[in-house]
């Protein structure tokens, strides 16, 4: 029986070869999410994380990171990996090089790490951070939506595009938290929906300071959603970390 199952796994692998998101190589039949080499390299956020955004913290006695002290519109969020090394390259391919197939691996990872947490949060619907329509048409897809869809499949929850982006926003890299907030302040609006949900999981590819997530969560909360939680594939270092007096994250 065991041999038969092994055979089926092998056959499935031959028919549908899967890639390791971190190095883009094909996975062996016994490798599930990352290949064995990347499994040793890629960093997950670990056990000691900011209770709000899920960023890795340097000291056990801290419970909140510098960026989260300003407060957030969303209640809590978690990341699968740290945005560094191979995962930086992975996110580039996921975003710009049509490696949409990574989403299934990310959803599987999310289930393993946060299956129980999502249940505790009582999530009713998964909503992607929308991309500006013109931009999405040009790129061909919105990677946050691709991840949201895979998550919805993995957790057996509905995925709804409840938000739209009314304006394009400039790239946020290197900007201060205040400018980031200003840039996205009025970017998101909620579409009318036939079904009313109370507890939403907002989904994005990369989280840095939370400015985008807050703006999107704010639009949902203003329109009657009770609680917004968040999930992202990778979490960056944020801007709260540059302060020399509190070397808390990473
Ligand atoms: Zn790999
Ligand atoms: Zn935080």
PDB file of C-alpha atoms and ligand atoms in Angstrom:
ATOM      1  CA  UNK A   1       0.000   0.000   0.000  1.00  0.00           C
ATOM      2  CA  UNK A   2       2.799   2.299   0.977  1.00  0.00           C
ATOM      3  CA  UNK A   3       4.599   1.465  -2.272  1.00  0.00           C
ATOM      4  CA  UNK A   4       1.428   2.190  -4.249  1.00  0.00           C
ATOM      5  CA  UNK A   5       1.112   5.622  -2.643  1.00  0.00           C
ATOM      6  CA  UNK A   6       4.747   6.361  -3.371  1.00  0.00           C
ATOM      7  CA  UNK A   7       4.109   5.399  -6.992  1.00  0.00           C
ATOM      8  CA  UNK A   8       1.143   7.765  -7.209  1.00  0.00           C
ATOM      9  CA  UNK A   9       3.166  10.642  -5.790  1.00  0.00           C
ATOM     10  CA  UNK A  10       5.884   9.931  -8.340  1.00  0.00           C
ATOM     11  CA  UNK A  11       3.374   9.789 -11.211  1.00  0.00           C
ATOM     12  CA  UNK A  12       1.770  13.070 -10.151  1.00  0.00           C
ATOM     13  CA  UNK A  13       5.225  14.573  -9.984  1.00  0.00           C
ATOM     14  CA  UNK A  14       6.025  13.447 -13.532  1.00  0.00           C
ATOM     15  CA  UNK A  15       2.771  14.828 -14.885  1.00  0.00           C
ATOM     16  CA  UNK A  16       2.818  18.069 -12.929  1.00  0.00           C
ATOM     17  CA  UNK A  17       6.390  18.972 -12.046  1.00  0.00           C
ATOM     18  CA  UNK A  18       6.518  21.694  -9.416  1.00  0.00           C
ATOM     19  CA  UNK A  19       9.153  24.323  -8.917  1.00  0.00           C
ATOM     20  CA  UNK A  20      10.892  25.423  -5.755  1.00  0.00           C
ATOM     21  CA  UNK A  21       9.950  29.134  -5.517  1.00  0.00           C
ATOM     22  CA  UNK A  22      13.260  30.046  -3.881  1.00  0.00           C
ATOM     23  CA  UNK A  23      15.598  28.765  -6.644  1.00  0.00           C
ATOM     24  CA  UNK A  24      13.140  28.042  -9.472  1.00  0.00           C
ATOM     25  CA  UNK A  25      14.505  24.499  -9.831  1.00  0.00           C
ATOM     26  CA  UNK A  26      12.173  21.522 -10.285  1.00  0.00           C
ATOM     27  CA  UNK A  27      11.275  19.777  -7.037  1.00  0.00           C
ATOM     28  CA  UNK A  28      12.103  16.119  -6.447  1.00  0.00           C
ATOM     29  CA  UNK A  29       9.124  13.884  -5.567  1.00  0.00           C
ATOM     30  CA  UNK A  30      10.024  13.965  -1.854  1.00  0.00           C
ATOM     31  CA  UNK A  31      10.358  17.769  -1.713  1.00  0.00           C
ATOM     32  CA  UNK A  32       7.091  19.497  -0.823  1.00  0.00           C
ATOM     33  CA  UNK A  33       7.426  23.299  -0.815  1.00  0.00           C
ATOM     34  CA  UNK A  34      11.100  24.238  -1.104  1.00  0.00           C
ATOM     35  CA  UNK A  35      13.919  22.055  -2.387  1.00  0.00           C
ATOM     36  CA  UNK A  36      16.205  20.625   0.300  1.00  0.00           C
ATOM     37  CA  UNK A  37      18.999  23.100  -0.478  1.00  0.00           C
ATOM     38  CA  UNK A  38      16.681  26.122  -0.184  1.00  0.00           C
ATOM     39  CA  UNK A  39      15.043  24.669   2.901  1.00  0.00           C
ATOM     40  CA  UNK A  40      18.412  25.140   4.605  1.00  0.00           C
ATOM     41  CA  UNK A  41      18.868  28.697   3.262  1.00  0.00           C
ATOM     42  CA  UNK A  42      15.502  30.438   3.298  1.00  0.00           C
ATOM     43  CA  UNK A  43      14.489  32.146   6.517  1.00  0.00           C
ATOM     44  CA  UNK A  44      10.972  31.950   7.859  1.00  0.00           C
ATOM     45  CA  UNK A  45       9.942  34.582  10.378  1.00  0.00           C
ATOM     46  CA  UNK A  46      10.526  32.231  13.312  1.00  0.00           C
ATOM     47  CA  UNK A  47       8.845  31.958  16.695  1.00  0.00           C
ATOM     48  CA  UNK A  48       9.668  35.407  18.079  1.00  0.00           C
ATOM     49  CA  UNK A  49       7.627  37.836  16.007  1.00  0.00           C
ATOM     50  CA  UNK A  50       5.834  41.157  16.431  1.00  0.00           C
ATOM     51  CA  UNK A  51       2.361  40.249  17.692  1.00  0.00           C
ATOM     52  CA  UNK A  52       0.796  42.689  15.217  1.00  0.00           C
ATOM     53  CA  UNK A  53       2.616  42.415  11.867  1.00  0.00           C
ATOM     54  CA  UNK A  54       4.533  39.160  12.321  1.00  0.00           C
ATOM     55  CA  UNK A  55       7.992  40.666  11.723  1.00  0.00           C
ATOM     56  CA  UNK A  56      10.871  38.744  13.317  1.00  0.00           C
ATOM     57  CA  UNK A  57      11.998  40.323  16.571  1.00  0.00           C
ATOM     58  CA  UNK A  58      15.529  40.245  17.909  1.00  0.00           C
ATOM     59  CA  UNK A  59      14.649  39.883  21.570  1.00  0.00           C
ATOM     60  CA  UNK A  60      12.159  37.561  23.206  1.00  0.00           C
ATOM     61  CA  UNK A  61      11.057  40.224  25.690  1.00  0.00           C
ATOM     62  CA  UNK A  62       9.771  42.557  22.944  1.00  0.00           C
ATOM     63  CA  UNK A  63       6.350  41.884  21.587  1.00  0.00           C
ATOM     64  CA  UNK A  64       5.845  44.691  19.095  1.00  0.00           C
ATOM     65  CA  UNK A  65       8.103  46.135  16.371  1.00  0.00           C
ATOM     66  CA  UNK A  66       8.969  49.809  15.788  1.00  0.00           C
ATOM     67  CA  UNK A  67       6.580  50.205  12.853  1.00  0.00           C
ATOM     68  CA  UNK A  68       3.607  48.816  14.745  1.00  0.00           C
ATOM     69  CA  UNK A  69       3.898  51.252  17.627  1.00  0.00           C
ATOM     70  CA  UNK A  70       2.151  53.776  15.396  1.00  0.00           C
ATOM     71  CA  UNK A  71      -0.898  51.501  15.302  1.00  0.00           C
ATOM     72  CA  UNK A  72      -2.603  49.808  12.354  1.00  0.00           C
ATOM     73  CA  UNK A  73      -6.039  49.570  10.802  1.00  0.00           C
ATOM     74  CA  UNK A  74      -5.709  45.791  10.534  1.00  0.00           C
ATOM     75  CA  UNK A  75      -5.807  43.669  13.688  1.00  0.00           C
ATOM     76  CA  UNK A  76      -2.938  41.306  12.939  1.00  0.00           C
ATOM     77  CA  UNK A  77      -0.897  39.875  10.098  1.00  0.00           C
ATOM     78  CA  UNK A  78       1.625  37.151   9.385  1.00  0.00           C
ATOM     79  CA  UNK A  79       4.327  36.500   6.772  1.00  0.00           C
ATOM     80  CA  UNK A  80       5.607  33.222   5.410  1.00  0.00           C
ATOM     81  CA  UNK A  81       9.227  34.255   4.823  1.00  0.00           C
ATOM     82  CA  UNK A  82      11.651  37.073   5.429  1.00  0.00           C
ATOM     83  CA  UNK A  83      12.201  39.226   2.365  1.00  0.00           C
ATOM     84  CA  UNK A  84      15.869  38.521   1.814  1.00  0.00           C
ATOM     85  CA  UNK A  85      18.297  36.384  -0.230  1.00  0.00           C
ATOM     86  CA  UNK A  86      16.605  33.797  -2.424  1.00  0.00           C
ATOM     87  CA  UNK A  87      13.120  34.946  -1.469  1.00  0.00           C
ATOM     88  CA  UNK A  88      13.865  38.397  -2.890  1.00  0.00           C
ATOM     89  CA  UNK A  89      14.613  36.777  -6.237  1.00  0.00           C
ATOM     90  CA  UNK A  90      11.579  34.527  -5.867  1.00  0.00           C
ATOM     91  CA  UNK A  91       9.293  37.518  -5.370  1.00  0.00           C
ATOM     92  CA  UNK A  92      10.733  39.169  -8.466  1.00  0.00           C
ATOM     93  CA  UNK A  93       9.921  36.096 -10.568  1.00  0.00           C
ATOM     94  CA  UNK A  94       6.476  35.760  -8.958  1.00  0.00           C
ATOM     95  CA  UNK A  95       5.732  39.395  -9.763  1.00  0.00           C
ATOM     96  CA  UNK A  96       7.365  40.045 -13.103  1.00  0.00           C
ATOM     97  CA  UNK A  97       8.291  36.745 -14.741  1.00  0.00           C
ATOM     98  CA  UNK A  98       4.974  34.964 -14.744  1.00  0.00           C
ATOM     99  CA  UNK A  99       5.876  32.374 -12.097  1.00  0.00           C
ATOM    100  CA  UNK A 100       2.287  32.277 -10.909  1.00  0.00           C
ATOM    101  CA  UNK A 101       2.794  28.588 -10.133  1.00  0.00           C
ATOM    102  CA  UNK A 102       4.629  29.547  -6.919  1.00  0.00           C
ATOM    103  CA  UNK A 103       1.295  30.545  -5.382  1.00  0.00           C
ATOM    104  CA  UNK A 104       0.341  26.912  -4.713  1.00  0.00           C
ATOM    105  CA  UNK A 105       3.557  26.385  -2.748  1.00  0.00           C
ATOM    106  CA  UNK A 106       2.994  29.598  -0.794  1.00  0.00           C
ATOM    107  CA  UNK A 107      -0.571  28.563   0.045  1.00  0.00           C
ATOM    108  CA  UNK A 108       0.662  25.183   1.248  1.00  0.00           C
ATOM    109  CA  UNK A 109       3.279  26.912   3.405  1.00  0.00           C
ATOM    110  CA  UNK A 110       0.563  29.217   4.802  1.00  0.00           C
ATOM    111  CA  UNK A 111      -1.550  26.219   5.747  1.00  0.00           C
ATOM    112  CA  UNK A 112       1.367  24.558   7.537  1.00  0.00           C
ATOM    113  CA  UNK A 113       2.428  27.663   9.429  1.00  0.00           C
ATOM    114  CA  UNK A 114      -0.860  29.412  10.064  1.00  0.00           C
ATOM    115  CA  UNK A 115      -3.716  26.930   9.560  1.00  0.00           C
ATOM    116  CA  UNK A 116      -4.731  27.121  13.224  1.00  0.00           C
ATOM    117  CA  UNK A 117      -4.229  30.876  13.478  1.00  0.00           C
ATOM    118  CA  UNK A 118      -6.524  31.565  10.536  1.00  0.00           C
ATOM    119  CA  UNK A 119      -9.160  29.437  12.164  1.00  0.00           C
ATOM    120  CA  UNK A 120      -8.750  31.354  15.427  1.00  0.00           C
ATOM    121  CA  UNK A 121      -9.096  34.638  13.523  1.00  0.00           C
ATOM    122  CA  UNK A 122     -12.422  33.373  12.139  1.00  0.00           C
ATOM    123  CA  UNK A 123     -11.695  34.464   8.565  1.00  0.00           C
ATOM    124  CA  UNK A 124     -14.775  34.428   6.305  1.00  0.00           C
ATOM    125  CA  UNK A 125     -13.352  35.718   3.055  1.00  0.00           C
ATOM    126  CA  UNK A 126      -9.965  36.312   1.406  1.00  0.00           C
ATOM    127  CA  UNK A 127      -9.424  39.631  -0.378  1.00  0.00           C
ATOM    128  CA  UNK A 128      -6.359  40.555  -2.473  1.00  0.00           C
ATOM    129  CA  UNK A 129      -4.750  44.000  -2.413  1.00  0.00           C
ATOM    130  CA  UNK A 130      -5.824  45.248  -5.841  1.00  0.00           C
ATOM    131  CA  UNK A 131      -3.491  46.535  -8.497  1.00  0.00           C
ATOM    132  CA  UNK A 132      -4.321  49.595 -10.563  1.00  0.00           C
ATOM    133  CA  UNK A 133      -6.321  48.221 -13.545  1.00  0.00           C
ATOM    134  CA  UNK A 134      -4.075  49.686 -16.265  1.00  0.00           C
ATOM    135  CA  UNK A 135      -1.015  48.285 -14.534  1.00  0.00           C
ATOM    136  CA  UNK A 136      -2.612  44.862 -14.127  1.00  0.00           C
ATOM    137  CA  UNK A 137      -3.556  44.758 -17.803  1.00  0.00           C
ATOM    138  CA  UNK A 138       0.017  45.615 -18.757  1.00  0.00           C
ATOM    139  CA  UNK A 139       1.553  43.002 -16.459  1.00  0.00           C
ATOM    140  CA  UNK A 140      -1.090  40.417 -17.238  1.00  0.00           C
ATOM    141  CA  UNK A 141      -1.902  39.476 -13.661  1.00  0.00           C
ATOM    142  CA  UNK A 142      -1.937  40.709 -10.077  1.00  0.00           C
ATOM    143  CA  UNK A 143       0.359  38.514  -7.986  1.00  0.00           C
ATOM    144  CA  UNK A 144      -1.568  39.312  -4.774  1.00  0.00           C
ATOM    145  CA  UNK A 145      -4.728  37.976  -6.399  1.00  0.00           C
ATOM    146  CA  UNK A 146      -2.919  34.852  -7.585  1.00  0.00           C
ATOM    147  CA  UNK A 147      -1.769  34.201  -3.999  1.00  0.00           C
ATOM    148  CA  UNK A 148      -5.244  35.015  -2.616  1.00  0.00           C
ATOM    149  CA  UNK A 149      -6.839  32.499  -4.995  1.00  0.00           C
ATOM    150  CA  UNK A 150      -4.412  29.763  -3.995  1.00  0.00           C
ATOM    151  CA  UNK A 151      -5.015  30.518  -0.299  1.00  0.00           C
ATOM    152  CA  UNK A 152      -8.775  30.404  -0.810  1.00  0.00           C
ATOM    153  CA  UNK A 153      -8.405  26.976  -2.410  1.00  0.00           C
ATOM    154  CA  UNK A 154      -6.154  25.709   0.369  1.00  0.00           C
ATOM    155  CA  UNK A 155      -8.390  26.991   3.195  1.00  0.00           C
ATOM    156  CA  UNK A 156     -11.692  26.338   1.426  1.00  0.00           C
ATOM    157  CA  UNK A 157     -12.782  29.956   1.767  1.00  0.00           C
ATOM    158  CA  UNK A 158     -14.254  32.352  -0.801  1.00  0.00           C
ATOM    159  CA  UNK A 159     -11.972  34.859  -2.545  1.00  0.00           C
ATOM    160  CA  UNK A 160     -13.611  38.159  -3.410  1.00  0.00           C
ATOM    161  CA  UNK A 161     -12.133  41.197  -5.091  1.00  0.00           C
ATOM    162  CA  UNK A 162     -13.879  43.565  -2.710  1.00  0.00           C
ATOM    163  CA  UNK A 163     -11.462  46.447  -3.288  1.00  0.00           C
ATOM    164  CA  UNK A 164     -10.325  48.426  -6.296  1.00  0.00           C
ATOM    165  CA  UNK A 165      -7.464  50.856  -6.706  1.00  0.00           C
ATOM    166  CA  UNK A 166      -8.721  54.219  -7.877  1.00  0.00           C
ATOM    167  CA  UNK A 167      -5.306  55.609  -8.718  1.00  0.00           C
ATOM    168  CA  UNK A 168      -1.841  54.425  -9.487  1.00  0.00           C
ATOM    169  CA  UNK A 169       0.635  54.980  -6.679  1.00  0.00           C
ATOM    170  CA  UNK A 170       4.368  55.601  -7.010  1.00  0.00           C
ATOM    171  CA  UNK A 171       6.817  52.873  -5.958  1.00  0.00           C
ATOM    172  CA  UNK A 172       7.291  52.945  -2.176  1.00  0.00           C
ATOM    173  CA  UNK A 173      10.843  51.638  -1.938  1.00  0.00           C
ATOM    174  CA  UNK A 174      13.076  53.827   0.180  1.00  0.00           C
ATOM    175  CA  UNK A 175      10.315  56.210   1.272  1.00  0.00           C
ATOM    176  CA  UNK A 176       9.647  57.222   4.864  1.00  0.00           C
ATOM    177  CA  UNK A 177       6.573  55.776   6.623  1.00  0.00           C
ATOM    178  CA  UNK A 178       4.847  59.174   6.482  1.00  0.00           C
ATOM    179  CA  UNK A 179       5.317  59.554   2.714  1.00  0.00           C
ATOM    180  CA  UNK A 180       4.254  55.939   2.185  1.00  0.00           C
ATOM    181  CA  UNK A 181       1.056  56.618   4.110  1.00  0.00           C
ATOM    182  CA  UNK A 182       0.354  59.766   2.142  1.00  0.00           C
ATOM    183  CA  UNK A 183       0.914  57.989  -1.167  1.00  0.00           C
ATOM    184  CA  UNK A 184      -1.757  55.374  -0.570  1.00  0.00           C
ATOM    185  CA  UNK A 185      -4.126  57.349   1.662  1.00  0.00           C
ATOM    186  CA  UNK A 186      -6.998  57.493  -0.832  1.00  0.00           C
ATOM    187  CA  UNK A 187      -5.941  54.739  -3.187  1.00  0.00           C
ATOM    188  CA  UNK A 188      -8.460  52.045  -2.211  1.00  0.00           C
ATOM    189  CA  UNK A 189     -12.230  51.869  -2.429  1.00  0.00           C
ATOM    190  CA  UNK A 190     -14.677  49.090  -1.735  1.00  0.00           C
ATOM    191  CA  UNK A 191     -16.916  47.585  -4.392  1.00  0.00           C
ATOM    192  CA  UNK A 192     -20.487  46.715  -3.583  1.00  0.00           C
ATOM    193  CA  UNK A 193     -20.855  43.061  -2.661  1.00  0.00           C
ATOM    194  CA  UNK A 194     -23.893  40.800  -2.574  1.00  0.00           C
ATOM    195  CA  UNK A 195     -22.595  39.107   0.567  1.00  0.00           C
ATOM    196  CA  UNK A 196     -21.635  40.902   3.755  1.00  0.00           C
ATOM    197  CA  UNK A 197     -18.583  39.558   5.530  1.00  0.00           C
ATOM    198  CA  UNK A 198     -17.382  40.471   8.993  1.00  0.00           C
ATOM    199  CA  UNK A 199     -13.867  39.089   9.127  1.00  0.00           C
ATOM    200  CA  UNK A 200     -11.576  39.508   6.146  1.00  0.00           C
ATOM    201  CA  UNK A 201      -8.063  38.292   5.360  1.00  0.00           C
ATOM    202  CA  UNK A 202      -6.280  40.843   3.172  1.00  0.00           C
ATOM    203  CA  UNK A 203      -3.529  39.357   1.063  1.00  0.00           C
ATOM    204  CA  UNK A 204      -0.411  40.847  -0.517  1.00  0.00           C
ATOM    205  CA  UNK A 205       2.966  39.665  -1.783  1.00  0.00           C
ATOM    206  CA  UNK A 206       5.342  41.814   0.297  1.00  0.00           C
ATOM    207  CA  UNK A 207       4.789  43.755   3.522  1.00  0.00           C
ATOM    208  CA  UNK A 208       7.145  46.510   4.635  1.00  0.00           C
ATOM    209  CA  UNK A 209       5.749  49.166   6.991  1.00  0.00           C
ATOM    210  CA  UNK A 210       2.061  48.367   6.544  1.00  0.00           C
ATOM    211  CA  UNK A 211       1.087  51.616   4.780  1.00  0.00           C
ATOM    212  CA  UNK A 212      -0.616  49.826   1.866  1.00  0.00           C
ATOM    213  CA  UNK A 213      -2.251  47.262   4.126  1.00  0.00           C
ATOM    214  CA  UNK A 214      -3.592  50.007   6.419  1.00  0.00           C
ATOM    215  CA  UNK A 215      -5.038  52.020   3.547  1.00  0.00           C
ATOM    216  CA  UNK A 216      -6.789  48.941   2.130  1.00  0.00           C
ATOM    217  CA  UNK A 217      -7.986  47.780   5.565  1.00  0.00           C
ATOM    218  CA  UNK A 218      -9.296  51.291   6.242  1.00  0.00           C
ATOM    219  CA  UNK A 219     -11.454  51.161   3.099  1.00  0.00           C
ATOM    220  CA  UNK A 220     -12.949  47.849   4.252  1.00  0.00           C
ATOM    221  CA  UNK A 221     -13.580  49.047   7.816  1.00  0.00           C
ATOM    222  CA  UNK A 222     -15.263  52.248   6.595  1.00  0.00           C
ATOM    223  CA  UNK A 223     -17.685  50.075   4.660  1.00  0.00           C
ATOM    224  CA  UNK A 224     -18.922  47.870   7.448  1.00  0.00           C
ATOM    225  CA  UNK A 225     -16.316  45.088   7.701  1.00  0.00           C
ATOM    226  CA  UNK A 226     -15.740  44.375  11.400  1.00  0.00           C
ATOM    227  CA  UNK A 227     -12.167  43.038  11.460  1.00  0.00           C
ATOM    228  CA  UNK A 228      -9.354  42.877   8.960  1.00  0.00           C
ATOM    229  CA  UNK A 229      -6.392  40.496   9.228  1.00  0.00           C
ATOM    230  CA  UNK A 230      -3.500  40.213   6.808  1.00  0.00           C
ATOM    231  CA  UNK A 231      -1.199  37.685   5.193  1.00  0.00           C
ATOM    232  CA  UNK A 232       1.783  38.244   2.932  1.00  0.00           C
ATOM    233  CA  UNK A 233       4.345  35.971   1.336  1.00  0.00           C
ATOM    234  CA  UNK A 234       7.330  38.019   2.535  1.00  0.00           C
ATOM    235  CA  UNK A 235       7.993  40.635   5.148  1.00  0.00           C
ATOM    236  CA  UNK A 236      10.700  43.274   4.727  1.00  0.00           C
ATOM    237  CA  UNK A 237      12.609  45.048   7.409  1.00  0.00           C
ATOM    238  CA  UNK A 238      10.340  48.092   7.467  1.00  0.00           C
ATOM    239  CA  UNK A 239      11.362  51.587   8.356  1.00  0.00           C
ATOM    240  CA  UNK A 240      11.072  51.333  12.103  1.00  0.00           C
ATOM    241  CA  UNK A 241      14.319  49.415  12.180  1.00  0.00           C
ATOM    242  CA  UNK A 242      16.695  52.161  11.244  1.00  0.00           C
ATOM    243  CA  UNK A 243      16.450  53.795  14.624  1.00  0.00           C
ATOM    244  CA  UNK A 244      19.697  53.160  16.452  1.00  0.00           C
ATOM    245  CA  UNK A 245      18.139  53.308  19.906  1.00  0.00           C
ATOM    246  CA  UNK A 246      15.957  50.258  19.436  1.00  0.00           C
ATOM    247  CA  UNK A 247      17.541  47.490  17.527  1.00  0.00           C
ATOM    248  CA  UNK A 248      14.482  45.310  17.809  1.00  0.00           C
ATOM    249  CA  UNK A 249      13.817  43.615  14.517  1.00  0.00           C
ATOM    250  CA  UNK A 250      16.159  41.226  12.719  1.00  0.00           C
TER     251      UNK A 250
HETATM  252 ZN1  LIG B   1      15.261  25.595  -4.187  1.00  0.00          ZN
HETATM  253 ZN1  LIG B   2       5.130  44.891  13.764  1.00  0.00          ZN
END
